[in-house]
GROMACS .gro file of C-alpha atoms in nm:
model
  479
    1UNK     CA    1  -2.225   7.311  -4.956
    2UNK     CA    2  -2.055   7.678  -4.841
    3UNK     CA    3  -2.221   7.839  -5.102
    4UNK     CA    4  -2.579   7.755  -5.017
    5UNK     CA    5  -2.540   7.822  -4.685
    6UNK     CA    6  -2.395   8.152  -4.704
    7UNK     CA    7  -2.683   8.191  -4.956
    8UNK     CA    8  -2.954   8.135  -4.662
    9UNK     CA    9  -2.764   8.322  -4.403
   10UNK     CA   10  -2.731   8.617  -4.624
   11UNK     CA   11  -3.125   8.611  -4.692
   12UNK     CA   12  -3.175   8.588  -4.331
   13UNK     CA   13  -2.945   8.880  -4.227
   14UNK     CA   14  -2.990   9.116  -4.505
   15UNK     CA   15  -3.368   9.003  -4.585
   16UNK     CA   16  -3.319   9.034  -4.933
   17UNK     CA   17  -3.265   8.734  -5.201
   18UNK     CA   18  -3.090   8.990  -5.422
   19UNK     CA   19  -2.831   9.044  -5.197
   20UNK     CA   20  -2.799   8.685  -5.086
   21UNK     CA   21  -2.674   8.577  -5.427
   22UNK     CA   22  -2.359   8.748  -5.429
   23UNK     CA   23  -2.295   8.673  -5.078
   24UNK     CA   24  -2.329   8.278  -5.136
   25UNK     CA   25  -2.095   8.327  -5.437
   26UNK     CA   26  -1.821   8.515  -5.292
   27UNK     CA   27  -1.822   8.297  -4.969
   28UNK     CA   28  -1.832   7.978  -5.200
   29UNK     CA   29  -1.510   8.111  -5.384
   30UNK     CA   30  -1.343   8.191  -5.113
   31UNK     CA   31  -1.414   7.854  -4.945
   32UNK     CA   32  -1.317   7.692  -5.279
   33UNK     CA   33  -0.910   7.905  -5.275
   34UNK     CA   34  -0.888   7.850  -4.909
   35UNK     CA   35  -0.947   7.429  -4.983
   36UNK     CA   36  -0.709   7.464  -5.280
   37UNK     CA   37  -0.424   7.624  -5.099
   38UNK     CA   38  -0.500   7.419  -4.760
   39UNK     CA   39  -0.660   7.070  -4.818
   40UNK     CA   40  -0.846   6.958  -4.535
   41UNK     CA   41  -0.627   6.639  -4.556
   42UNK     CA   42  -0.338   6.489  -4.741
   43UNK     CA   43  -0.498   6.323  -5.030
   44UNK     CA   44  -0.332   5.976  -5.036
   45UNK     CA   45  -0.487   5.841  -5.380
   46UNK     CA   46  -0.352   5.465  -5.299
   47UNK     CA   47  -0.602   5.506  -5.044
   48UNK     CA   48  -0.888   5.507  -5.249
   49UNK     CA   49  -1.053   5.277  -5.540
   50UNK     CA   50  -1.236   5.341  -5.850
   51UNK     CA   51  -1.587   5.175  -5.686
   52UNK     CA   52  -1.506   5.449  -5.404
   53UNK     CA   53  -1.430   5.760  -5.671
   54UNK     CA   54  -1.750   5.649  -5.843
   55UNK     CA   55  -1.991   5.644  -5.542
   56UNK     CA   56  -1.847   5.975  -5.382
   57UNK     CA   57  -1.956   6.154  -5.681
   58UNK     CA   58  -2.291   6.005  -5.759
   59UNK     CA   59  -2.304   6.098  -5.381
   60UNK     CA   60  -2.166   6.476  -5.383
   61UNK     CA   61  -2.416   6.546  -5.681
   62UNK     CA   62  -2.662   6.396  -5.501
   63UNK     CA   63  -2.610   6.565  -5.187
   64UNK     CA   64  -2.608   6.917  -5.350
   65UNK     CA   65  -2.900   6.914  -5.555
   66UNK     CA   66  -3.097   6.770  -5.257
   67UNK     CA   67  -2.933   7.059  -5.024
   68UNK     CA   68  -3.035   7.294  -5.307
   69UNK     CA   69  -3.356   7.192  -5.343
   70UNK     CA   70  -3.435   7.179  -4.960
   71UNK     CA   71  -3.292   7.544  -4.959
   72UNK     CA   72  -3.595   7.649  -5.169
   73UNK     CA   73  -3.824   7.533  -4.899
   74UNK     CA   74  -3.631   7.720  -4.654
   75UNK     CA   75  -3.629   8.048  -4.827
   76UNK     CA   76  -3.995   8.033  -4.939
   77UNK     CA   77  -4.220   7.754  -4.659
   78UNK     CA   78  -4.508   7.822  -4.963
   79UNK     CA   79  -4.323   7.628  -5.203
   80UNK     CA   80  -4.395   7.265  -5.041
   81UNK     CA   81  -4.335   7.101  -5.352
   82UNK     CA   82  -3.949   7.151  -5.242
   83UNK     CA   83  -3.973   6.975  -4.853
   84UNK     CA   84  -3.843   6.641  -4.849
   85UNK     CA   85  -4.224   6.470  -4.803
   86UNK     CA   86  -4.470   6.719  -5.004
   87UNK     CA   87  -4.768   6.487  -4.913
   88UNK     CA   88  -4.723   6.473  -4.560
   89UNK     CA   89  -4.900   6.742  -4.381
   90UNK     CA   90  -4.673   6.690  -4.056
   91UNK     CA   91  -4.349   6.714  -4.249
   92UNK     CA   92  -4.449   6.990  -4.402
   93UNK     CA   93  -4.547   7.175  -4.105
   94UNK     CA   94  -4.338   7.068  -3.816
   95UNK     CA   95  -4.034   7.282  -3.713
   96UNK     CA   96  -3.823   7.239  -3.377
   97UNK     CA   97  -3.705   7.578  -3.411
   98UNK     CA   98  -4.038   7.736  -3.363
   99UNK     CA   99  -4.011   7.624  -2.994
  100UNK     CA  100  -3.686   7.780  -2.974
  101UNK     CA  101  -3.797   8.097  -3.129
  102UNK     CA  102  -4.132   8.122  -2.892
  103UNK     CA  103  -3.936   8.047  -2.605
  104UNK     CA  104  -3.668   8.299  -2.650
  105UNK     CA  105  -3.958   8.560  -2.721
  106UNK     CA  106  -4.112   8.436  -2.406
  107UNK     CA  107  -3.798   8.447  -2.165
  108UNK     CA  108  -3.856   8.797  -2.049
  109UNK     CA  109  -4.220   8.868  -2.034
  110UNK     CA  110  -4.353   8.505  -1.935
  111UNK     CA  111  -4.222   8.359  -1.568
  112UNK     CA  112  -4.270   7.961  -1.700
  113UNK     CA  113  -4.121   7.925  -2.044
  114UNK     CA  114  -4.215   7.559  -2.037
  115UNK     CA  115  -4.584   7.668  -2.021
  116UNK     CA  116  -4.786   7.419  -2.268
  117UNK     CA  117  -5.037   7.729  -2.309
  118UNK     CA  118  -4.711   7.874  -2.554
  119UNK     CA  119  -4.708   7.583  -2.766
  120UNK     CA  120  -5.032   7.437  -2.771
  121UNK     CA  121  -5.421   7.568  -2.757
  122UNK     CA  122  -5.648   7.409  -2.463
  123UNK     CA  123  -5.754   7.061  -2.487
  124UNK     CA  124  -5.786   6.705  -2.327
  125UNK     CA  125  -5.432   6.692  -2.155
  126UNK     CA  126  -5.436   6.290  -2.219
  127UNK     CA  127  -5.516   6.332  -2.598
  128UNK     CA  128  -5.288   6.417  -2.902
  129UNK     CA  129  -5.218   6.827  -2.856
  130UNK     CA  130  -5.376   7.096  -3.072
  131UNK     CA  131  -5.044   7.307  -3.163
  132UNK     CA  132  -5.074   7.672  -3.215
  133UNK     CA  133  -4.930   7.811  -3.529
  134UNK     CA  134  -4.642   8.082  -3.599
  135UNK     CA  135  -4.692   8.140  -4.009
  136UNK     CA  136  -4.780   7.801  -4.177
  137UNK     CA  137  -4.598   7.591  -3.885
  138UNK     CA  138  -4.696   7.453  -3.595
  139UNK     CA  139  -4.522   7.541  -3.272
  140UNK     CA  140  -4.329   7.315  -3.122
  141UNK     CA  141  -4.305   7.259  -2.711
  142UNK     CA  142  -3.969   7.336  -2.601
  143UNK     CA  143  -3.823   7.120  -2.327
  144UNK     CA  144  -3.426   7.232  -2.314
  145UNK     CA  145  -3.243   7.368  -2.014
  146UNK     CA  146  -3.244   7.758  -2.046
  147UNK     CA  147  -2.880   7.843  -2.134
  148UNK     CA  148  -2.963   7.655  -2.461
  149UNK     CA  149  -3.161   7.988  -2.552
  150UNK     CA  150  -2.845   8.188  -2.581
  151UNK     CA  151  -2.771   8.050  -2.946
  152UNK     CA  152  -3.082   8.148  -3.071
  153UNK     CA  153  -3.169   8.469  -2.891
  154UNK     CA  154  -2.797   8.584  -3.025
  155UNK     CA  155  -2.902   8.505  -3.358
  156UNK     CA  156  -3.242   8.711  -3.308
  157UNK     CA  157  -3.021   9.008  -3.280
  158UNK     CA  158  -2.951   8.984  -3.683
  159UNK     CA  159  -3.274   8.804  -3.789
  160UNK     CA  160  -3.515   8.924  -3.520
  161UNK     CA  161  -3.813   8.791  -3.703
  162UNK     CA  162  -3.923   8.392  -3.741
  163UNK     CA  163  -3.870   8.362  -4.125
  164UNK     CA  164  -3.543   8.556  -4.141
  165UNK     CA  165  -3.411   8.345  -3.799
  166UNK     CA  166  -3.516   8.017  -4.001
  167UNK     CA  167  -3.272   8.110  -4.298
  168UNK     CA  168  -3.005   8.182  -4.045
  169UNK     CA  169  -3.049   7.898  -3.859
  170UNK     CA  170  -3.065   7.624  -4.195
  171UNK     CA  171  -2.739   7.816  -4.324
  172UNK     CA  172  -2.555   7.766  -3.956
  173UNK     CA  173  -2.640   7.448  -3.879
  174UNK     CA  174  -2.524   7.296  -4.240
  175UNK     CA  175  -2.195   7.530  -4.205
  176UNK     CA  176  -2.086   7.442  -3.839
  177UNK     CA  177  -2.177   7.037  -3.966
  178UNK     CA  178  -1.980   7.056  -4.251
  179UNK     CA  179  -1.704   7.205  -4.040
  180UNK     CA  180  -1.726   6.963  -3.803
  181UNK     CA  181  -1.708   6.692  -4.051
  182UNK     CA  182  -1.375   6.819  -4.201
  183UNK     CA  183  -1.218   6.871  -3.876
  184UNK     CA  184  -1.303   6.511  -3.772
  185UNK     CA  185  -1.160   6.379  -4.121
  186UNK     CA  186  -0.859   6.558  -4.088
  187UNK     CA  187  -0.785   6.401  -3.747
  188UNK     CA  188  -0.820   6.034  -3.897
  189UNK     CA  189  -0.472   6.089  -4.104
  190UNK     CA  190  -0.442   6.081  -4.464
  191UNK     CA  191  -0.571   5.725  -4.570
  192UNK     CA  192  -0.885   5.700  -4.315
  193UNK     CA  193  -0.925   6.115  -4.338
  194UNK     CA  194  -0.894   6.081  -4.771
  195UNK     CA  195  -1.186   5.812  -4.748
  196UNK     CA  196  -1.383   6.023  -4.478
  197UNK     CA  197  -1.383   6.317  -4.724
  198UNK     CA  198  -1.524   6.096  -5.041
  199UNK     CA  199  -1.789   5.940  -4.818
  200UNK     CA  200  -1.898   6.256  -4.633
  201UNK     CA  201  -2.170   6.304  -4.869
  202UNK     CA  202  -2.365   6.004  -4.809
  203UNK     CA  203  -2.422   6.147  -4.490
  204UNK     CA  204  -2.585   6.448  -4.657
  205UNK     CA  205  -2.792   6.288  -4.917
  206UNK     CA  206  -2.941   6.068  -4.675
  207UNK     CA  207  -3.310   6.099  -4.508
  208UNK     CA  208  -3.184   6.161  -4.140
  209UNK     CA  209  -2.982   6.500  -4.228
  210UNK     CA  210  -3.225   6.655  -4.468
  211UNK     CA  211  -3.490   6.587  -4.243
  212UNK     CA  212  -3.326   6.669  -3.928
  213UNK     CA  213  -3.210   7.056  -4.138
  214UNK     CA  214  -3.548   7.119  -4.253
  215UNK     CA  215  -3.697   7.094  -3.884
  216UNK     CA  216  -3.458   7.311  -3.797
  217UNK     CA  217  -3.392   7.045  -3.497
  218UNK     CA  218  -3.053   7.155  -3.311
  219UNK     CA  219  -2.922   6.830  -3.298
  220UNK     CA  220  -2.734   6.853  -3.576
  221UNK     CA  221  -2.532   7.185  -3.400
  222UNK     CA  222  -2.499   7.013  -3.085
  223UNK     CA  223  -2.324   6.673  -3.221
  224UNK     CA  224  -2.100   6.894  -3.420
  225UNK     CA  225  -1.997   7.106  -3.200
  226UNK     CA  226  -1.904   6.819  -2.951
  227UNK     CA  227  -1.695   6.633  -3.204
  228UNK     CA  228  -1.539   6.974  -3.272
  229UNK     CA  229  -1.470   7.023  -2.896
  230UNK     CA  230  -1.304   6.675  -2.877
  231UNK     CA  231  -1.073   6.752  -3.192
  232UNK     CA  232  -0.961   7.081  -3.012
  233UNK     CA  233  -0.892   6.895  -2.700
  234UNK     CA  234  -0.670   6.687  -2.922
  235UNK     CA  235  -0.481   6.966  -3.031
  236UNK     CA  236  -0.451   7.085  -2.645
  237UNK     CA  237  -0.651   7.393  -2.721
  238UNK     CA  238  -0.846   7.326  -2.378
  239UNK     CA  239  -1.022   7.681  -2.347
  240UNK     CA  240  -1.207   7.679  -2.707
  241UNK     CA  241  -1.304   7.285  -2.661
  242UNK     CA  242  -1.405   7.354  -2.330
  243UNK     CA  243  -1.632   7.651  -2.432
  244UNK     CA  244  -1.767   7.450  -2.715
  245UNK     CA  245  -1.853   7.163  -2.460
  246UNK     CA  246  -1.954   7.338  -2.208
  247UNK     CA  247  -2.242   7.482  -2.417
  248UNK     CA  248  -2.339   7.144  -2.564
  249UNK     CA  249  -2.353   6.997  -2.238
  250UNK     CA  250  -2.568   7.232  -2.035
  251UNK     CA  251  -2.794   7.334  -2.326
  252UNK     CA  252  -2.892   6.950  -2.408
  253UNK     CA  253  -2.749   6.730  -2.103
  254UNK     CA  254  -2.647   6.421  -2.305
  255UNK     CA  255  -2.308   6.545  -2.429
  256UNK     CA  256  -2.193   6.572  -2.051
  257UNK     CA  257  -2.157   6.144  -2.131
  258UNK     CA  258  -1.811   6.290  -2.294
  259UNK     CA  259  -1.744   6.515  -1.978
  260UNK     CA  260  -1.772   6.165  -1.827
  261UNK     CA  261  -1.531   6.017  -2.101
  262UNK     CA  262  -1.264   6.287  -2.014
  263UNK     CA  263  -1.252   6.210  -1.683
  264UNK     CA  264  -1.245   5.860  -1.737
  265UNK     CA  265  -0.939   5.911  -1.944
  266UNK     CA  266  -0.788   6.179  -1.644
  267UNK     CA  267  -0.796   6.409  -1.907
  268UNK     CA  268  -0.815   6.690  -1.615
  269UNK     CA  269  -0.734   6.992  -1.779
  270UNK     CA  270  -1.010   6.920  -2.046
  271UNK     CA  271  -1.279   6.849  -1.803
  272UNK     CA  272  -1.178   7.125  -1.565
  273UNK     CA  273  -1.182   7.379  -1.871
  274UNK     CA  274  -1.568   7.241  -2.008
  275UNK     CA  275  -1.653   7.281  -1.617
  276UNK     CA  276  -1.518   7.675  -1.624
  277UNK     CA  277  -1.720   7.751  -1.918
  278UNK     CA  278  -2.014   7.566  -1.795
  279UNK     CA  279  -2.049   7.773  -1.517
  280UNK     CA  280  -1.969   8.115  -1.746
  281UNK     CA  281  -2.259   7.966  -1.985
  282UNK     CA  282  -2.502   7.918  -1.699
  283UNK     CA  283  -2.408   8.301  -1.564
  284UNK     CA  284  -2.475   8.436  -1.902
  285UNK     CA  285  -2.796   8.300  -1.933
  286UNK     CA  286  -2.878   8.431  -1.586
  287UNK     CA  287  -2.818   8.767  -1.686
  288UNK     CA  288  -2.968   8.746  -1.994
  289UNK     CA  289  -3.327   8.591  -1.872
  290UNK     CA  290  -3.307   8.617  -1.487
  291UNK     CA  291  -3.361   8.320  -1.239
  292UNK     CA  292  -3.722   8.207  -1.327
  293UNK     CA  293  -3.610   7.981  -1.637
  294UNK     CA  294  -3.406   7.814  -1.411
  295UNK     CA  295  -3.669   7.783  -1.138
  296UNK     CA  296  -3.891   7.659  -1.399
  297UNK     CA  297  -3.664   7.388  -1.521
  298UNK     CA  298  -3.605   7.275  -1.193
  299UNK     CA  299  -3.963   7.173  -1.180
  300UNK     CA  300  -3.964   7.070  -1.529
  301UNK     CA  301  -3.698   6.831  -1.529
  302UNK     CA  302  -3.827   6.523  -1.372
  303UNK     CA  303  -4.071   6.540  -1.626
  304UNK     CA  304  -3.827   6.569  -1.910
  305UNK     CA  305  -3.614   6.248  -1.791
  306UNK     CA  306  -3.937   6.057  -1.724
  307UNK     CA  307  -4.091   6.142  -2.062
  308UNK     CA  308  -4.421   6.303  -1.912
  309UNK     CA  309  -4.295   6.644  -2.060
  310UNK     CA  310  -4.318   6.532  -2.435
  311UNK     CA  311  -4.673   6.563  -2.582
  312UNK     CA  312  -4.544   6.278  -2.838
  313UNK     CA  313  -4.646   5.982  -2.641
  314UNK     CA  314  -5.024   6.078  -2.660
  315UNK     CA  315  -4.929   6.054  -3.041
  316UNK     CA  316  -4.930   5.686  -3.115
  317UNK     CA  317  -4.763   5.729  -3.439
  318UNK     CA  318  -4.525   5.960  -3.273
  319UNK     CA  319  -4.414   5.680  -3.041
  320UNK     CA  320  -4.395   5.465  -3.331
  321UNK     CA  321  -4.090   5.639  -3.446
  322UNK     CA  322  -3.919   5.706  -3.127
  323UNK     CA  323  -3.546   5.525  -3.187
  324UNK     CA  324  -3.477   5.598  -2.775
  325UNK     CA  325  -3.411   5.284  -2.552
  326UNK     CA  326  -3.650   5.423  -2.285
  327UNK     CA  327  -3.926   5.466  -2.583
  328UNK     CA  328  -3.892   5.069  -2.659
  329UNK     CA  329  -4.145   5.046  -2.343
  330UNK     CA  330  -4.393   5.277  -2.552
  331UNK     CA  331  -4.350   5.082  -2.857
  332UNK     CA  332  -4.453   4.767  -2.652
  333UNK     CA  333  -4.738   4.919  -2.499
  334UNK     CA  334  -4.857   5.024  -2.851
  335UNK     CA  335  -4.855   4.623  -2.956
  336UNK     CA  336  -5.081   4.564  -2.625
  337UNK     CA  337  -4.825   4.440  -2.381
  338UNK     CA  338  -4.944   4.561  -2.019
  339UNK     CA  339  -4.759   4.703  -1.752
  340UNK     CA  340  -4.594   4.917  -2.049
  341UNK     CA  341  -4.555   5.327  -1.941
  342UNK     CA  342  -4.359   5.604  -1.776
  343UNK     CA  343  -4.300   5.416  -1.459
  344UNK     CA  344  -4.116   5.116  -1.679
  345UNK     CA  345  -3.954   5.361  -1.918
  346UNK     CA  346  -3.784   5.548  -1.626
  347UNK     CA  347  -3.664   5.183  -1.480
  348UNK     CA  348  -3.539   5.165  -1.813
  349UNK     CA  349  -3.411   5.423  -1.905
  350UNK     CA  350  -3.187   5.461  -1.561
  351UNK     CA  351  -3.075   5.074  -1.589
  352UNK     CA  352  -2.937   5.192  -1.943
  353UNK     CA  353  -2.780   5.516  -1.831
  354UNK     CA  354  -2.548   5.301  -1.600
  355UNK     CA  355  -2.471   5.052  -1.899
  356UNK     CA  356  -2.349   5.345  -2.123
  357UNK     CA  357  -2.134   5.482  -1.835
  358UNK     CA  358  -1.991   5.100  -1.759
  359UNK     CA  359  -1.937   5.131  -2.147
  360UNK     CA  360  -1.767   5.473  -2.128
  361UNK     CA  361  -1.550   5.353  -1.823
  362UNK     CA  362  -1.432   5.042  -2.042
  363UNK     CA  363  -1.377   5.227  -2.376
  364UNK     CA  364  -1.161   5.495  -2.155
  365UNK     CA  365  -0.912   5.221  -2.020
  366UNK     CA  366  -0.820   5.120  -2.345
  367UNK     CA  367  -0.540   5.308  -2.541
  368UNK     CA  368  -0.695   5.403  -2.821
  369UNK     CA  369  -0.438   5.422  -3.183
  370UNK     CA  370  -0.443   5.710  -3.343
  371UNK     CA  371  -0.736   5.815  -3.562
  372UNK     CA  372  -0.950   5.550  -3.373
  373UNK     CA  373  -1.077   5.829  -3.094
  374UNK     CA  374  -1.341   5.992  -3.329
  375UNK     CA  375  -1.546   5.723  -3.367
  376UNK     CA  376  -1.544   5.632  -2.985
  377UNK     CA  377  -1.642   5.978  -2.945
  378UNK     CA  378  -1.923   5.960  -3.209
  379UNK     CA  379  -2.039   5.689  -3.102
  380UNK     CA  380  -2.045   5.782  -2.704
  381UNK     CA  381  -2.260   6.078  -2.822
  382UNK     CA  382  -2.520   5.833  -3.019
  383UNK     CA  383  -2.562   5.625  -2.743
  384UNK     CA  384  -2.601   5.906  -2.518
  385UNK     CA  385  -2.872   6.037  -2.740
  386UNK     CA  386  -3.031   5.704  -2.708
  387UNK     CA  387  -3.090   5.792  -2.331
  388UNK     CA  388  -3.353   6.029  -2.432
  389UNK     CA  389  -3.722   5.949  -2.375
  390UNK     CA  390  -3.841   6.057  -2.731
  391UNK     CA  391  -3.570   6.048  -3.006
  392UNK     CA  392  -3.718   6.094  -3.365
  393UNK     CA  393  -3.581   5.881  -3.631
  394UNK     CA  394  -3.437   6.157  -3.826
  395UNK     CA  395  -3.253   6.330  -3.530
  396UNK     CA  396  -3.128   5.983  -3.399
  397UNK     CA  397  -3.012   5.833  -3.697
  398UNK     CA  398  -2.785   6.126  -3.857
  399UNK     CA  399  -2.510   6.080  -3.647
  400UNK     CA  400  -2.493   5.716  -3.709
  401UNK     CA  401  -2.492   5.739  -4.051
  402UNK     CA  402  -2.179   5.981  -3.988
  403UNK     CA  403  -2.063   5.714  -3.768
  404UNK     CA  404  -2.073   5.450  -4.026
  405UNK     CA  405  -1.907   5.669  -4.295
  406UNK     CA  406  -1.617   5.682  -4.013
  407UNK     CA  407  -1.642   5.316  -3.976
  408UNK     CA  408  -1.615   5.240  -4.352
  409UNK     CA  409  -1.320   5.506  -4.379
  410UNK     CA  410  -1.070   5.264  -4.180
  411UNK     CA  411  -1.160   4.940  -4.472
  412UNK     CA  412  -1.052   4.866  -4.793
  413UNK     CA  413  -1.276   5.073  -5.040
  414UNK     CA  414  -1.343   4.739  -5.209
  415UNK     CA  415  -1.659   4.653  -5.420
  416UNK     CA  416  -1.747   4.410  -5.126
  417UNK     CA  417  -1.703   4.666  -4.872
  418UNK     CA  418  -1.906   4.952  -5.033
  419UNK     CA  419  -2.204   4.728  -5.086
  420UNK     CA  420  -2.208   4.643  -4.739
  421UNK     CA  421  -2.175   5.031  -4.671
  422UNK     CA  422  -2.471   5.090  -4.909
  423UNK     CA  423  -2.674   4.830  -4.731
  424UNK     CA  424  -2.647   4.976  -4.388
  425UNK     CA  425  -2.694   5.315  -4.550
  426UNK     CA  426  -3.042   5.195  -4.697
  427UNK     CA  427  -3.152   5.062  -4.343
  428UNK     CA  428  -3.121   5.431  -4.181
  429UNK     CA  429  -3.313   5.572  -4.478
  430UNK     CA  430  -3.622   5.338  -4.438
  431UNK     CA  431  -3.864   5.634  -4.331
  432UNK     CA  432  -4.251   5.658  -4.370
  433UNK     CA  433  -4.417   6.007  -4.296
  434UNK     CA  434  -4.604   5.928  -3.949
  435UNK     CA  435  -4.904   6.091  -4.091
  436UNK     CA  436  -4.919   5.813  -4.351
  437UNK     CA  437  -4.944   5.484  -4.233
  438UNK     CA  438  -5.075   5.266  -3.947
  439UNK     CA  439  -4.880   5.308  -3.604
  440UNK     CA  440  -4.812   4.991  -3.531
  441UNK     CA  441  -4.662   4.900  -3.917
  442UNK     CA  442  -4.457   5.248  -3.891
  443UNK     CA  443  -4.338   5.061  -3.542
  444UNK     CA  444  -4.198   4.781  -3.719
  445UNK     CA  445  -4.047   4.946  -4.000
  446UNK     CA  446  -3.825   5.204  -3.748
  447UNK     CA  447  -3.715   4.865  -3.580
  448UNK     CA  448  -3.461   4.846  -3.873
  449UNK     CA  449  -3.283   5.212  -3.809
  450UNK     CA  450  -3.293   5.171  -3.452
  451UNK     CA  451  -3.113   4.840  -3.475
  452UNK     CA  452  -2.867   4.970  -3.703
  453UNK     CA  453  -2.805   5.277  -3.499
  454UNK     CA  454  -2.737   5.074  -3.207
  455UNK     CA  455  -2.525   4.841  -3.415
  456UNK     CA  456  -2.268   5.107  -3.547
  457UNK     CA  457  -2.218   5.244  -3.189
  458UNK     CA  458  -2.137   4.922  -3.037
  459UNK     CA  459  -1.902   4.804  -3.319
  460UNK     CA  460  -1.726   5.172  -3.312
  461UNK     CA  461  -1.671   5.098  -2.901
  462UNK     CA  462  -1.605   4.741  -2.928
  463UNK     CA  463  -1.381   4.664  -3.220
  464UNK     CA  464  -1.030   4.795  -3.283
  465UNK     CA  465  -1.016   5.000  -3.563
  466UNK     CA  466  -0.730   4.972  -3.727
  467UNK     CA  467  -0.707   5.131  -4.081
  468UNK     CA  468  -0.627   4.926  -4.358
  469UNK     CA  469  -0.394   5.128  -4.608
  470UNK     CA  470  -0.402   4.924  -4.898
  471UNK     CA  471  -0.515   4.618  -5.047
  472UNK     CA  472  -0.149   4.519  -5.104
  473UNK     CA  473   0.053   4.678  -4.863
  474UNK     CA  474  -0.080   4.624  -4.467
  475UNK     CA  475  -0.050   4.905  -4.241
  476UNK     CA  476   0.297   4.897  -4.056
  477UNK     CA  477   0.279   4.769  -3.722
  478UNK     CA  478   0.400   5.109  -3.567
  479UNK     CA  479   0.100   5.290  -3.733
   0.00000   0.00000   0.00000
């Protein structure tokens, strides 16, 4: 995976596929040597089982094949046969990265980077939007706070055009998530950590992860660096953790729920470093783009929180694949329930916000055993993402699949438990392209991954996660 990520980054930086091949090969070899000398976790053979090793081997092969296949589409958008759903025009032409690139380019020349004219052609504001295009891709609307643009603009220094940025972004997203997953596995300890590493390929071989990678959504990076920040706090590296969580929080808002968790647990140093670096990130953004983007975002923020800013709500098929809690209101409207609109969604959204904050307070009061905390961190992030007015299935489900593998790592890897894991994994992978089926049918299908996402997050927060060491030898009470 490191070789594939390095290859695409190298292709984007050098603008040469010939140069990218040795870059990928060398990076892959270096990572292999590094992991051979310094394993991610102290491998515990007693923590595994033959069924687990078989599942891991099959999932690893499938993940590598699919990631390499997807890399072909990233390198050459004309090779649509290598996209996840070649028959779907939407899947082939949708790229969230277009919004980041266009907003970053317009930052110094356009007073309002949230102006719909940057991404859409003139048309009926109540009808489905007509997107502008960037090469073969439709330009997505930009809806994030201005500090987020620091990352794509920084990468733009080495990848100045969109095709090259798309290559670098793909490799960077894969590499950052891979590092995040390995860092979390290391925190779990030898038993659960061994299982977490063996189960990790299940995350990479599923639809949610690959679809999010293909579309270039930043959700992968934000989730990964937020988890890395919490790992760094555990290791008392407060400055580094604060810098990562600060960027995630001021760029996407919802990781701020982890700051609430830190405050509830009275981890004052971690919270203080995060607050300090939040100020630094905002200052850097002001120096980069000036005050105008912040003034525009102040006017845009109520529409973002309320949902009015999202053109997706004018598309019944997009409403159908929305996994968010406020989005349930619009799904009910899709089935003809009266009174279901933005006003009702706002009420549901703020009530849900209070519920999540209450859940965080209750979880923070408990004394988590060693290795339990990562599941709680990821569950909090998942519940926070569900607060967004609009959360498409792929972006919403991929962290839940990761959490599913962490929950499975606490249990004995028996054939029965692995079968249950497989069944839930299938629930997350029930996906039909939104331009290929009736919206109401699509909405009914997405109920399954939506409920599965909520369920794994609640389980991670509600039930103690004591590690089952072996079938014959229970975990000692002290551990």
